[in-house]
């Protein structure tokens, strides 16, 4: 629809002045609103006063603004056909319908016939004469405004920026008032340079611009960000390769502040909701050496989980060797920590036999949260195992036990005990013949062989050591290697138990948020009879509760940022129990002691 609108205004002498314009639209809205095609700028006109709509009957005028879709009209009432010669009053304006020329569908003439009170008597000539009679010339007024702008928006902010830390408050009241006035004036002037509110985490130094803008008149540099964020690493390590668009990008290219209290959080959420797939949708294209699979959405396309497993102790470095294995690679899914432990025996619903009778154990009996809700405290022999797995070596003295440590400490404890008996000529009363040592759960008790009242200390030590290392105690949980020598008594080497490392060290996962479900829901411990089993749930288990980027019924919407961080940690990998590898405690545990019992005296 083509409408010609002619606006009539009056000169100071009352002569009409006309200006025409052309409107091309399916409908013409008339009112004070900025979106109206025919805008009547007067406070007495409603935002949407009338609407002109063309139908097969010609131009129709409606009383109220309505939305039109296609050829239907909804909720419209009292149409009025527009014919040449008609006049319509809309507030103080008069709209006349005139005869359109051959190219137009409608022609309107608009004139303000009722000016606002008091405006009619003021002409442009009056305004000019009033300004000319002002005591301040236009040039002087311009310089005055320029000086004010220079002072408040340049001089004061610059002085406050370079003024340094505020001095101590003066003692006198008047001096204190002037000091506060100067400080507040400087901060107020800096508002003109501030593009917006800082993010919540940066608000403590909202009035200290130099905390981030260390160099004058330059954008924030990476060194300014790393002054606080010291442990943030790159997204891709330099050893893995250089990825264009990541290696040369600034921190502020992604983290743009001064956009509101939650702006940085919103930017990160926006990135994790879809921008990750720009590279990870075809990851080999951006980094050919990567072993990471393509990922676009957790529910639709995401590789099977990959876990870090301990494969043994490296003799050269003294540290555990680790490798990363997909949970789908069942042949390689074995963790070699040097420990024997059957979960199924200890989690038997009928219970296990303990010193206080049958005891029903559960996961929480040994696995205690570390307080952060992320991982668990280390399981120790003294706290979790020794109440059932006693370290007795002489049934005639059941209160005496060897320490749980390296082989040297075990042998020295035995030697001290039997030496004390020999020096003091103490003969122990042997236990009843039917007595035996405590057996591992599910196995029969082993008969005990002792030398009785023999005073041969080294023979007694050798017999007791053979008993606990090979038949009753240590071999239950540890791999024991017996070393035979031609001229000496046998020796034993205990394979070190390597501390558990996080299976998915870089995943942002907290057990605290999942404590509403039973441990066995995710970890199949009740069916595991070998400590080498990797009881990590596969991705299918997580998908039963977690959706991808898009909502799903009775599932949690989960974007990439829920489990992954963008920056690699800039510090050493932390293992359960605290500290970086290896701590003093771990180094002691890893010490594989070898003991050779002296040959019996001839």
Coordinates of C-alpha atoms in Angstrom, one line a residue:
X1 CA 0.0 0.0 0.0
X2 CA 1.3 3.4 -1.1
X3 CA 0.2 6.4 1.0
X4 CA 1.2 10.1 0.3
X5 CA 1.2 12.1 3.5
X6 CA 1.4 15.9 3.3
X7 CA 2.2 17.8 6.5
X8 CA 1.1 21.4 6.8
X9 CA 3.0 23.8 9.2
X10 CA 2.5 27.5 9.7
X11 CA 5.2 30.2 9.5
X12 CA 5.3 33.0 12.1
X13 CA 3.1 35.1 9.8
X14 CA 0.6 32.3 9.4
X15 CA 1.5 31.2 5.9
X16 CA 1.2 27.4 5.2
X17 CA 4.3 25.4 4.4
X18 CA 3.8 21.9 3.0
X19 CA 6.1 18.9 3.0
X20 CA 5.2 15.5 1.5
X21 CA 6.5 12.0 2.1
X22 CA 5.7 8.5 0.9
X23 CA 4.8 5.5 3.1
X24 CA 4.9 2.0 1.7
X25 CA 3.4 -0.5 4.1
X26 CA 0.7 -3.1 4.4
X27 CA -0.8 -1.1 7.3
X28 CA -0.3 2.5 8.5
X29 CA -0.3 2.9 12.2
X30 CA -1.1 6.5 13.4
X31 CA 0.0 7.6 16.9
X32 CA 2.7 9.1 19.1
X33 CA 4.7 5.8 19.3
X34 CA 8.1 5.7 17.6
X35 CA 7.1 2.5 15.7
X36 CA 4.1 4.2 14.0
X37 CA 4.4 4.8 10.3
X38 CA 2.5 8.1 10.6
X39 CA 3.9 9.6 13.8
X40 CA 2.1 12.6 15.5
X41 CA 4.6 14.0 18.0
X42 CA 2.3 15.5 20.6
X43 CA 1.7 14.3 24.2
X44 CA -2.1 14.5 23.7
X45 CA -2.0 11.8 21.0
X46 CA -2.1 8.1 22.2
X47 CA 0.8 5.9 21.4
X48 CA -1.5 3.9 19.0
X49 CA -4.5 5.9 18.0
X50 CA -5.7 4.6 14.6
X51 CA -4.7 2.0 12.0
X52 CA -5.3 2.2 8.3
X53 CA -5.6 -1.2 6.6
X54 CA -6.4 -1.9 3.0
X55 CA -8.9 -4.6 2.1
X56 CA -10.9 -5.3 -1.0
X57 CA -13.3 -2.5 0.0
X58 CA -10.5 0.0 -0.1
X59 CA -8.8 1.9 2.8
X60 CA -10.4 1.2 6.2
X61 CA -9.7 3.2 9.4
X62 CA -9.9 1.4 12.7
X63 CA -10.2 2.9 16.1
X64 CA -7.4 1.0 17.9
X65 CA -4.1 -0.4 17.0
X66 CA -4.4 -4.1 16.2
X67 CA -2.0 -6.8 14.9
X68 CA -2.8 -8.0 11.4
X69 CA -1.6 -11.3 10.1
X70 CA -2.0 -12.2 6.4
X71 CA -5.6 -11.1 5.4
X72 CA -7.2 -11.8 8.8
X73 CA -8.2 -9.1 11.3
X74 CA -8.5 -10.1 14.9
X75 CA -10.3 -8.1 17.6
X76 CA -10.9 -5.1 15.3
X77 CA -14.1 -3.1 15.6
X78 CA -15.8 -0.1 14.0
X79 CA -14.1 0.2 10.6
X80 CA -14.5 3.4 8.7
X81 CA -14.0 3.7 5.0
X82 CA -11.7 6.5 3.9
X83 CA -13.0 8.6 1.0
X84 CA -11.7 11.8 -0.5
X85 CA -13.1 14.9 1.3
X86 CA -13.3 13.2 4.7
X87 CA -11.7 14.8 7.8
X88 CA -10.7 12.9 10.9
X89 CA -9.6 14.5 14.3
X90 CA -6.8 12.7 16.1
X91 CA -6.0 14.7 19.2
X92 CA -5.0 18.2 18.2
X93 CA -4.3 17.1 14.6
X94 CA -6.7 17.2 11.7
X95 CA -6.3 14.5 9.0
X96 CA -7.9 15.2 5.6
X97 CA -8.4 12.6 2.9
X98 CA -7.5 14.0 -0.5
X99 CA -7.7 12.7 -4.0
X100 CA -4.6 10.5 -4.6
X101 CA -2.7 10.7 -7.9
X102 CA -2.6 7.6 -10.2
X103 CA 0.4 5.9 -8.5
X104 CA -0.9 6.2 -4.9
X105 CA -3.6 4.3 -3.1
X106 CA -4.3 7.0 -0.5
X107 CA -3.5 10.7 0.1
X108 CA -3.6 12.4 3.5
X109 CA -3.1 15.9 4.7
X110 CA -2.1 16.4 8.4
X111 CA -2.1 19.7 10.2
X112 CA -1.8 20.7 13.9
X113 CA -4.9 22.8 14.4
X114 CA -4.7 23.0 18.3
X115 CA -1.2 23.9 19.5
X116 CA -0.1 23.5 23.1
X117 CA -1.1 26.4 25.3
X118 CA 1.4 29.3 25.3
X119 CA 3.3 28.1 22.3
X120 CA 1.4 30.0 19.7
X121 CA 2.6 33.4 20.9
X122 CA 6.3 32.4 20.7
X123 CA 7.9 32.7 17.3
X124 CA 11.3 31.9 16.0
X125 CA 12.1 35.6 15.8
X126 CA 11.2 36.0 19.5
X127 CA 13.6 33.2 20.4
X128 CA 16.4 34.8 18.4
X129 CA 15.9 38.2 19.9
X130 CA 15.8 36.8 23.4
X131 CA 19.1 34.9 22.8
X132 CA 20.8 38.0 21.3
X133 CA 19.9 40.1 24.4
X134 CA 21.6 37.5 26.7
X135 CA 24.6 39.0 28.8
X136 CA 26.8 36.1 27.7
X137 CA 27.7 35.8 24.1
X138 CA 27.4 32.5 22.2
X139 CA 31.2 32.3 21.8
X140 CA 31.8 32.8 25.6
X141 CA 29.1 30.3 26.4
X142 CA 30.7 27.7 24.1
X143 CA 34.2 28.2 25.7
X144 CA 32.6 28.0 29.1
X145 CA 30.9 24.6 28.3
X146 CA 34.1 23.4 26.7
X147 CA 36.1 24.2 29.8
X148 CA 33.6 22.5 32.0
X149 CA 33.7 19.3 29.9
X150 CA 37.5 19.4 29.9
X151 CA 37.6 19.8 33.7
X152 CA 35.0 17.2 34.8
X153 CA 35.6 14.6 32.1
X154 CA 39.3 14.8 31.5
X155 CA 41.3 16.7 34.1
X156 CA 39.6 15.3 37.3
X157 CA 39.6 11.6 36.1
X158 CA 43.2 11.9 35.0
X159 CA 44.3 13.5 38.3
X160 CA 42.4 10.8 40.3
X161 CA 43.9 8.0 38.1
X162 CA 47.5 9.2 38.6
X163 CA 47.0 10.4 42.1
X164 CA 48.1 7.1 43.7
X165 CA 46.8 5.7 47.0
X166 CA 44.8 8.2 49.1
X167 CA 46.8 9.7 52.0
X168 CA 45.8 9.3 55.6
X169 CA 42.7 11.2 56.7
X170 CA 43.5 14.7 58.2
X171 CA 42.7 15.3 61.7
X172 CA 40.7 18.5 61.4
X173 CA 37.0 18.4 60.5
X174 CA 37.3 20.9 57.7
X175 CA 40.4 19.3 56.1
X176 CA 38.6 15.9 56.3
X177 CA 35.6 17.4 54.5
X178 CA 37.8 18.8 51.7
X179 CA 39.7 15.5 51.4
X180 CA 36.4 13.5 51.1
X181 CA 35.1 16.0 48.7
X182 CA 38.2 15.7 46.5
X183 CA 38.1 11.9 46.6
X184 CA 34.4 11.6 45.8
X185 CA 34.7 14.2 43.0
X186 CA 37.5 12.2 41.4
X187 CA 35.5 9.0 41.6
X188 CA 32.4 10.7 40.3
X189 CA 34.4 12.1 37.4
X190 CA 35.7 8.6 36.6
X191 CA 32.2 7.4 36.0
X192 CA 32.3 9.1 32.7
X193 CA 35.1 6.8 31.7
X194 CA 33.6 3.7 33.1
X195 CA 31.8 1.7 30.4
X196 CA 29.7 -0.3 32.8
X197 CA 29.4 -2.3 36.0
X198 CA 32.2 -4.8 36.9
X199 CA 31.5 -8.5 37.3
X200 CA 30.8 -9.7 40.8
X201 CA 34.3 -11.2 41.3
X202 CA 36.0 -8.0 40.3
X203 CA 33.9 -5.5 42.3
X204 CA 36.3 -5.4 45.3
X205 CA 38.6 -3.3 43.2
X206 CA 35.9 -1.4 41.3
X207 CA 37.4 1.9 42.4
X208 CA 41.0 0.9 41.6
X209 CA 41.3 1.1 37.8
X210 CA 45.0 0.5 37.9
X211 CA 44.4 -3.0 39.3
X212 CA 43.6 -4.1 35.7
X213 CA 44.6 -1.1 33.6
X214 CA 48.3 -1.1 34.6
X215 CA 49.4 0.9 31.5
X216 CA 47.8 4.2 30.7
X217 CA 45.5 4.5 27.7
X218 CA 46.0 0.8 26.7
X219 CA 43.6 -2.1 26.9
X220 CA 43.9 -4.7 29.6
X221 CA 46.8 -7.0 29.0
X222 CA 47.2 -10.7 29.8
X223 CA 49.9 -9.9 32.5
X224 CA 47.2 -7.9 34.4
X225 CA 44.9 -10.9 34.4
X226 CA 47.6 -13.4 35.5
X227 CA 48.6 -11.2 38.4
X228 CA 45.5 -12.7 40.2
X229 CA 44.7 -15.8 38.1
X230 CA 48.1 -17.4 38.4
X231 CA 47.2 -21.0 38.1
X232 CA 45.3 -20.8 34.9
X233 CA 47.0 -22.7 32.1
X234 CA 46.3 -22.8 28.4
X235 CA 43.4 -24.8 26.8
X236 CA 45.9 -26.9 24.8
X237 CA 49.3 -27.5 26.3
X238 CA 52.3 -26.3 24.3
X239 CA 53.7 -29.8 24.2
X240 CA 50.5 -31.0 22.4
X241 CA 50.7 -28.5 19.6
X242 CA 49.7 -25.0 18.5
X243 CA 46.1 -24.4 17.6
X244 CA 45.4 -21.2 15.6
X245 CA 42.9 -19.0 17.3
X246 CA 43.9 -20.2 20.8
X247 CA 47.7 -19.7 21.1
X248 CA 47.6 -16.0 20.2
X249 CA 44.3 -14.9 21.7
X250 CA 44.0 -12.4 24.6
X251 CA 42.2 -13.1 27.9
X252 CA 39.9 -10.2 27.3
X253 CA 38.9 -11.4 23.9
X254 CA 36.7 -14.0 25.6
X255 CA 36.3 -12.5 29.1
X256 CA 34.8 -9.0 28.6
X257 CA 34.1 -7.1 31.8
X258 CA 32.2 -3.9 32.5
X259 CA 29.0 -5.5 31.2
X260 CA 27.2 -6.2 34.4
X261 CA 27.5 -8.2 37.6
X262 CA 26.7 -11.6 36.0
X263 CA 28.1 -10.8 32.6
X264 CA 31.2 -13.0 32.8
X265 CA 29.2 -15.9 34.1
X266 CA 26.7 -15.4 31.2
X267 CA 29.5 -15.3 28.6
X268 CA 31.0 -18.6 29.9
X269 CA 27.6 -20.3 29.9
X270 CA 27.0 -19.1 26.3
X271 CA 30.3 -20.4 25.2
X272 CA 29.8 -23.8 26.8
X273 CA 26.3 -24.1 25.3
X274 CA 27.5 -24.3 21.8
X275 CA 30.9 -22.7 20.9
X276 CA 32.9 -25.8 22.1
X277 CA 31.5 -27.8 19.2
X278 CA 33.0 -25.3 16.7
X279 CA 36.4 -27.1 17.3
X280 CA 35.4 -30.4 19.1
X281 CA 32.8 -31.3 16.4
X282 CA 35.8 -32.2 14.2
X283 CA 38.7 -32.1 16.6
X284 CA 41.2 -33.8 14.3
X285 CA 40.9 -30.9 11.9
X286 CA 42.2 -28.4 14.5
X287 CA 44.7 -30.7 16.3
X288 CA 45.7 -33.9 14.3
X289 CA 47.7 -35.4 17.2
X290 CA 44.9 -35.4 19.7
X291 CA 43.4 -38.6 21.0
X292 CA 40.2 -36.9 22.0
X293 CA 37.0 -38.0 20.1
X294 CA 34.5 -35.7 18.4
X295 CA 31.9 -34.1 20.8
X296 CA 29.0 -31.8 20.0
X297 CA 26.4 -32.6 22.6
X298 CA 26.5 -34.9 25.7
X299 CA 23.3 -36.6 24.8
X300 CA 23.9 -36.9 21.0
X301 CA 27.6 -37.1 20.3
X302 CA 30.2 -37.6 23.0
X303 CA 33.0 -40.2 23.2
X304 CA 33.1 -42.9 25.8
X305 CA 34.8 -41.8 29.1
X306 CA 38.5 -42.2 29.3
X307 CA 40.1 -42.8 32.7
X308 CA 43.6 -42.5 34.0
X309 CA 44.9 -45.9 35.4
X310 CA 48.0 -46.9 37.3
X311 CA 50.0 -49.5 35.4
X312 CA 52.7 -50.1 37.9
X313 CA 55.8 -48.4 39.5
X314 CA 58.4 -46.9 37.3
X315 CA 61.8 -48.1 38.7
X316 CA 63.7 -45.2 37.1
X317 CA 61.6 -42.3 38.4
X318 CA 60.1 -43.9 41.5
X319 CA 56.6 -42.6 40.4
X320 CA 53.6 -44.6 39.2
X321 CA 53.2 -45.2 35.5
X322 CA 49.8 -44.1 34.3
X323 CA 47.9 -44.4 31.1
X324 CA 44.5 -43.3 29.8
X325 CA 42.1 -45.9 28.7
X326 CA 38.6 -45.8 27.2
X327 CA 36.0 -47.6 29.2
X328 CA 35.0 -49.4 26.1
X329 CA 38.5 -51.0 25.9
X330 CA 37.8 -53.8 28.3
X331 CA 41.1 -55.6 27.5
X332 CA 43.2 -52.7 28.8
X333 CA 40.8 -51.7 31.5
X334 CA 42.9 -53.0 34.4
X335 CA 44.5 -51.0 37.3
X336 CA 47.7 -52.4 38.7
X337 CA 48.2 -50.9 42.1
X338 CA 49.6 -53.9 43.8
X339 CA 46.6 -54.6 46.0
X340 CA 44.4 -57.6 46.5
X341 CA 40.9 -56.7 47.6
X342 CA 37.5 -58.3 46.8
X343 CA 34.7 -55.8 47.1
X344 CA 32.0 -58.5 46.7
X345 CA 33.2 -60.4 49.9
X346 CA 33.2 -57.3 52.0
X347 CA 29.8 -56.1 50.7
X348 CA 28.1 -59.5 51.1
X349 CA 24.5 -58.7 52.2
X350 CA 24.8 -61.6 54.8
X351 CA 27.7 -59.8 56.4
X352 CA 31.3 -60.8 57.2
X353 CA 32.7 -62.4 60.3
X354 CA 34.6 -59.9 62.5
X355 CA 35.9 -59.7 66.0
X356 CA 32.5 -58.6 67.3
X357 CA 30.6 -61.1 65.3
X358 CA 28.9 -60.8 61.9
X359 CA 29.2 -57.3 60.6
X360 CA 27.4 -55.9 57.6
X361 CA 29.6 -53.5 55.7
X362 CA 28.7 -50.8 53.2
X363 CA 30.7 -48.4 51.0
X364 CA 30.7 -45.7 53.6
X365 CA 32.4 -48.1 56.1
X366 CA 35.7 -47.4 54.3
X367 CA 35.1 -44.5 51.9
X368 CA 34.7 -41.3 53.9
X369 CA 34.3 -38.0 52.0
X370 CA 37.2 -35.7 52.3
X371 CA 35.1 -32.6 53.3
X372 CA 35.1 -31.0 49.8
X373 CA 32.4 -33.3 48.5
X374 CA 34.7 -34.2 45.5
X375 CA 36.8 -37.2 46.6
X376 CA 37.4 -39.4 49.6
X377 CA 40.0 -39.7 52.3
X378 CA 42.6 -42.4 51.8
X379 CA 41.7 -45.9 53.2
X380 CA 44.3 -46.9 55.8
X381 CA 45.1 -50.2 57.4
X382 CA 44.9 -48.9 60.9
X383 CA 41.6 -47.1 60.6
X384 CA 39.7 -49.3 58.3
X385 CA 41.2 -52.8 58.1
X386 CA 43.1 -53.8 61.2
X387 CA 40.0 -54.3 63.4
X388 CA 39.4 -57.5 61.4
X389 CA 42.7 -58.2 59.8
X390 CA 44.9 -58.4 62.8
X391 CA 48.7 -58.4 62.5
X392 CA 49.4 -61.0 65.2
X393 CA 52.4 -63.2 64.8
X394 CA 52.5 -65.2 68.1
X395 CA 49.2 -66.8 69.3
X396 CA 50.6 -67.2 72.8
X397 CA 50.9 -63.4 72.9
X398 CA 47.8 -62.2 71.0
X399 CA 48.2 -58.6 72.1
X400 CA 51.5 -58.2 70.2
X401 CA 51.2 -57.3 66.5
X402 CA 53.7 -56.3 63.9
X403 CA 53.5 -52.8 62.4
X404 CA 51.9 -52.3 59.0
X405 CA 54.9 -50.9 57.1
X406 CA 58.0 -52.1 55.3
X407 CA 59.5 -55.6 55.8
X408 CA 62.4 -54.4 57.9
X409 CA 60.1 -53.0 60.5
X410 CA 58.1 -56.3 60.6
X411 CA 61.2 -58.4 61.1
X412 CA 62.8 -56.1 63.7
X413 CA 59.6 -56.2 65.7
X414 CA 59.7 -60.0 65.7
X415 CA 63.4 -60.1 66.6
X416 CA 63.0 -57.7 69.5
X417 CA 60.1 -59.8 70.9
X418 CA 61.8 -63.2 70.6
X419 CA 65.1 -61.8 71.9
X420 CA 63.3 -60.5 74.9
X421 CA 61.9 -63.9 75.6
X422 CA 65.3 -65.6 75.2
X423 CA 67.2 -63.1 77.4
X424 CA 64.7 -63.3 80.2
X425 CA 64.2 -67.1 79.8
X426 CA 60.5 -66.7 79.3
X427 CA 58.6 -69.8 77.9
X428 CA 55.2 -69.0 76.4
X429 CA 52.4 -71.4 77.0
X430 CA 51.4 -72.7 73.6
X431 CA 47.7 -72.2 72.6
X432 CA 45.3 -75.1 72.3
X433 CA 46.1 -77.4 69.3
X434 CA 42.8 -76.4 67.6
X435 CA 43.6 -72.7 67.7
X436 CA 44.5 -71.0 64.4
X437 CA 45.0 -67.5 63.0
X438 CA 42.1 -65.4 61.8
X439 CA 41.4 -66.4 58.2
X440 CA 40.5 -64.0 55.4
X441 CA 36.7 -63.7 54.9
X442 CA 35.3 -66.8 53.2
X443 CA 38.4 -69.0 53.8
X444 CA 39.2 -71.7 56.5
X445 CA 41.6 -70.9 59.3
X446 CA 45.2 -71.9 58.8
X447 CA 46.9 -74.1 61.5
X448 CA 49.7 -72.3 63.2
X449 CA 53.2 -73.8 63.4
X450 CA 55.6 -72.5 66.1
X451 CA 58.9 -73.6 67.6
X452 CA 57.3 -73.9 71.1
X453 CA 59.8 -73.0 73.8
X454 CA 62.9 -72.9 71.6
X455 CA 65.4 -70.2 72.4
X456 CA 66.7 -70.1 68.9
X457 CA 65.7 -66.4 68.2
X458 CA 66.6 -66.4 64.5
X459 CA 64.8 -69.6 63.8
X460 CA 61.7 -68.3 65.6
X461 CA 61.9 -65.1 63.5
X462 CA 62.2 -67.0 60.3
X463 CA 59.3 -69.3 61.2
X464 CA 57.0 -66.4 62.2
X465 CA 57.9 -64.4 59.1
X466 CA 57.2 -67.3 56.8
X467 CA 53.9 -67.7 58.5
X468 CA 52.6 -64.2 58.2
X469 CA 54.1 -63.4 54.8
X470 CA 53.2 -66.6 53.0
X471 CA 50.3 -68.3 54.9
X472 CA 48.1 -66.1 57.1
X473 CA 48.4 -62.3 57.0
X474 CA 50.4 -60.2 54.4
X475 CA 49.7 -62.3 51.4
X476 CA 45.9 -61.7 51.9
X477 CA 46.2 -58.2 50.5
X478 CA 49.7 -57.9 49.1
X479 CA 51.7 -59.5 46.3
X480 CA 54.6 -61.2 48.2
X481 CA 57.7 -62.4 46.4
X482 CA 59.9 -65.0 48.2
X483 CA 63.6 -64.7 47.3
X484 CA 65.7 -67.9 47.7
X485 CA 69.4 -67.6 48.1
X486 CA 71.9 -70.6 48.3
X487 CA 73.7 -69.6 51.4
X488 CA 71.1 -67.5 53.3
X489 CA 67.7 -67.8 54.7
X490 CA 64.8 -66.8 52.5
X491 CA 63.9 -63.1 52.0
X492 CA 60.6 -61.5 51.1
X493 CA 59.7 -58.5 48.9
X494 CA 56.3 -56.8 49.2
X495 CA 55.1 -55.1 46.1
X496 CA 54.3 -51.5 47.0
X497 CA 50.7 -50.4 47.1
X498 CA 50.4 -47.3 44.8
X499 CA 48.1 -44.5 45.9
X500 CA 44.9 -44.2 43.9
X501 CA 44.9 -41.5 41.3
X502 CA 41.7 -39.8 40.2
X503 CA 40.2 -41.7 37.3
X504 CA 39.1 -38.4 35.7
X505 CA 41.3 -35.8 37.2
X506 CA 40.2 -32.9 35.0
X507 CA 36.4 -33.6 35.2
X508 CA 34.4 -31.2 37.4
X509 CA 32.5 -33.9 39.3
X510 CA 31.4 -33.8 43.0
X511 CA 30.1 -36.8 44.9
X512 CA 28.4 -34.4 47.3
X513 CA 25.8 -33.5 44.6
X514 CA 25.1 -37.2 43.9
X515 CA 24.7 -38.5 47.5
X516 CA 20.9 -38.9 47.0
X517 CA 21.6 -42.2 45.2
X518 CA 23.3 -45.4 46.4
X519 CA 26.9 -45.9 45.5
X520 CA 26.1 -49.2 43.8
X521 CA 23.8 -47.3 41.4
X522 CA 27.0 -46.0 39.6
X523 CA 29.8 -48.3 40.9
X524 CA 29.3 -52.1 40.6
X525 CA 31.4 -52.8 43.7
X526 CA 29.1 -55.6 45.0
X527 CA 29.9 -57.7 41.9
X528 CA 33.7 -57.0 41.9
X529 CA 36.0 -59.7 43.2
X530 CA 39.3 -58.2 42.0
X531 CA 41.0 -55.0 43.1
X532 CA 42.1 -54.5 39.5
X533 CA 38.5 -53.9 38.4
X534 CA 37.8 -50.3 37.3
X535 CA 34.5 -49.5 38.8
X536 CA 33.9 -46.3 36.9
X537 CA 30.4 -46.0 35.3
X538 CA 30.2 -45.6 31.6
X539 CA 28.6 -42.7 29.8
X540 CA 25.3 -44.5 29.4
X541 CA 24.9 -44.4 33.2
X542 CA 25.3 -40.7 33.3
X543 CA 22.9 -40.1 30.4
X544 CA 20.1 -41.7 32.4
X545 CA 20.0 -38.5 34.5
X546 CA 21.8 -35.9 32.3
X547 CA 20.6 -34.5 29.0
X548 CA 22.7 -32.5 26.6
X549 CA 22.4 -28.8 25.7
X550 CA 18.7 -29.1 25.2
X551 CA 16.1 -29.8 27.9
X552 CA 14.7 -33.3 28.2
X553 CA 11.9 -34.8 30.4
X554 CA 13.1 -35.6 33.9
X555 CA 16.8 -35.0 33.0
X556 CA 19.3 -32.3 33.9
X557 CA 20.3 -30.0 31.1
X558 CA 24.1 -30.4 30.9
X559 CA 26.3 -28.3 28.8
X560 CA 30.1 -28.8 28.4
X561 CA 30.9 -26.5 31.3
X562 CA 29.1 -28.7 33.8
X563 CA 31.9 -31.3 33.6
X564 CA 34.8 -29.6 31.8
X565 CA 36.9 -26.6 32.4
X566 CA 38.4 -24.6 29.5
X567 CA 41.8 -23.8 31.0
X568 CA 44.2 -26.6 32.1
X569 CA 45.4 -26.4 35.7
X570 CA 48.7 -24.6 36.0
X571 CA 49.9 -26.6 39.1
X572 CA 50.9 -30.2 39.8
X573 CA 48.2 -32.9 39.8
X574 CA 46.8 -33.4 43.2
X575 CA 46.2 -36.9 44.5
X576 CA 43.7 -38.0 47.2
X577 CA 45.0 -37.3 50.6
X578 CA 46.4 -33.9 49.6
X579 CA 49.7 -32.6 48.3
X580 CA 51.5 -33.0 45.0
X581 CA 53.1 -36.2 44.0
X582 CA 55.0 -37.6 45.8
X583 CA 54.4 -36.6 49.4
X584 CA 56.6 -37.9 52.2
X585 CA 54.0 -40.4 53.3
X586 CA 53.6 -41.7 49.8
X587 CA 57.4 -42.1 49.4
X588 CA 57.5 -44.2 52.5
X589 CA 54.6 -46.4 51.3
X590 CA 56.4 -46.9 48.0
X591 CA 59.6 -48.1 49.6
X592 CA 59.8 -51.8 48.7
X593 CA 61.9 -53.2 51.5
X594 CA 63.8 -56.5 51.1
X595 CA 64.8 -58.5 54.1
X596 CA 67.1 -61.5 54.3
X597 CA 66.8 -63.4 57.5
X598 CA 70.1 -64.5 58.8
X599 CA 70.9 -68.2 58.7
X600 CA 70.3 -70.1 61.9
X601 CA 73.3 -70.5 64.1
X602 CA 75.2 -73.7 63.6

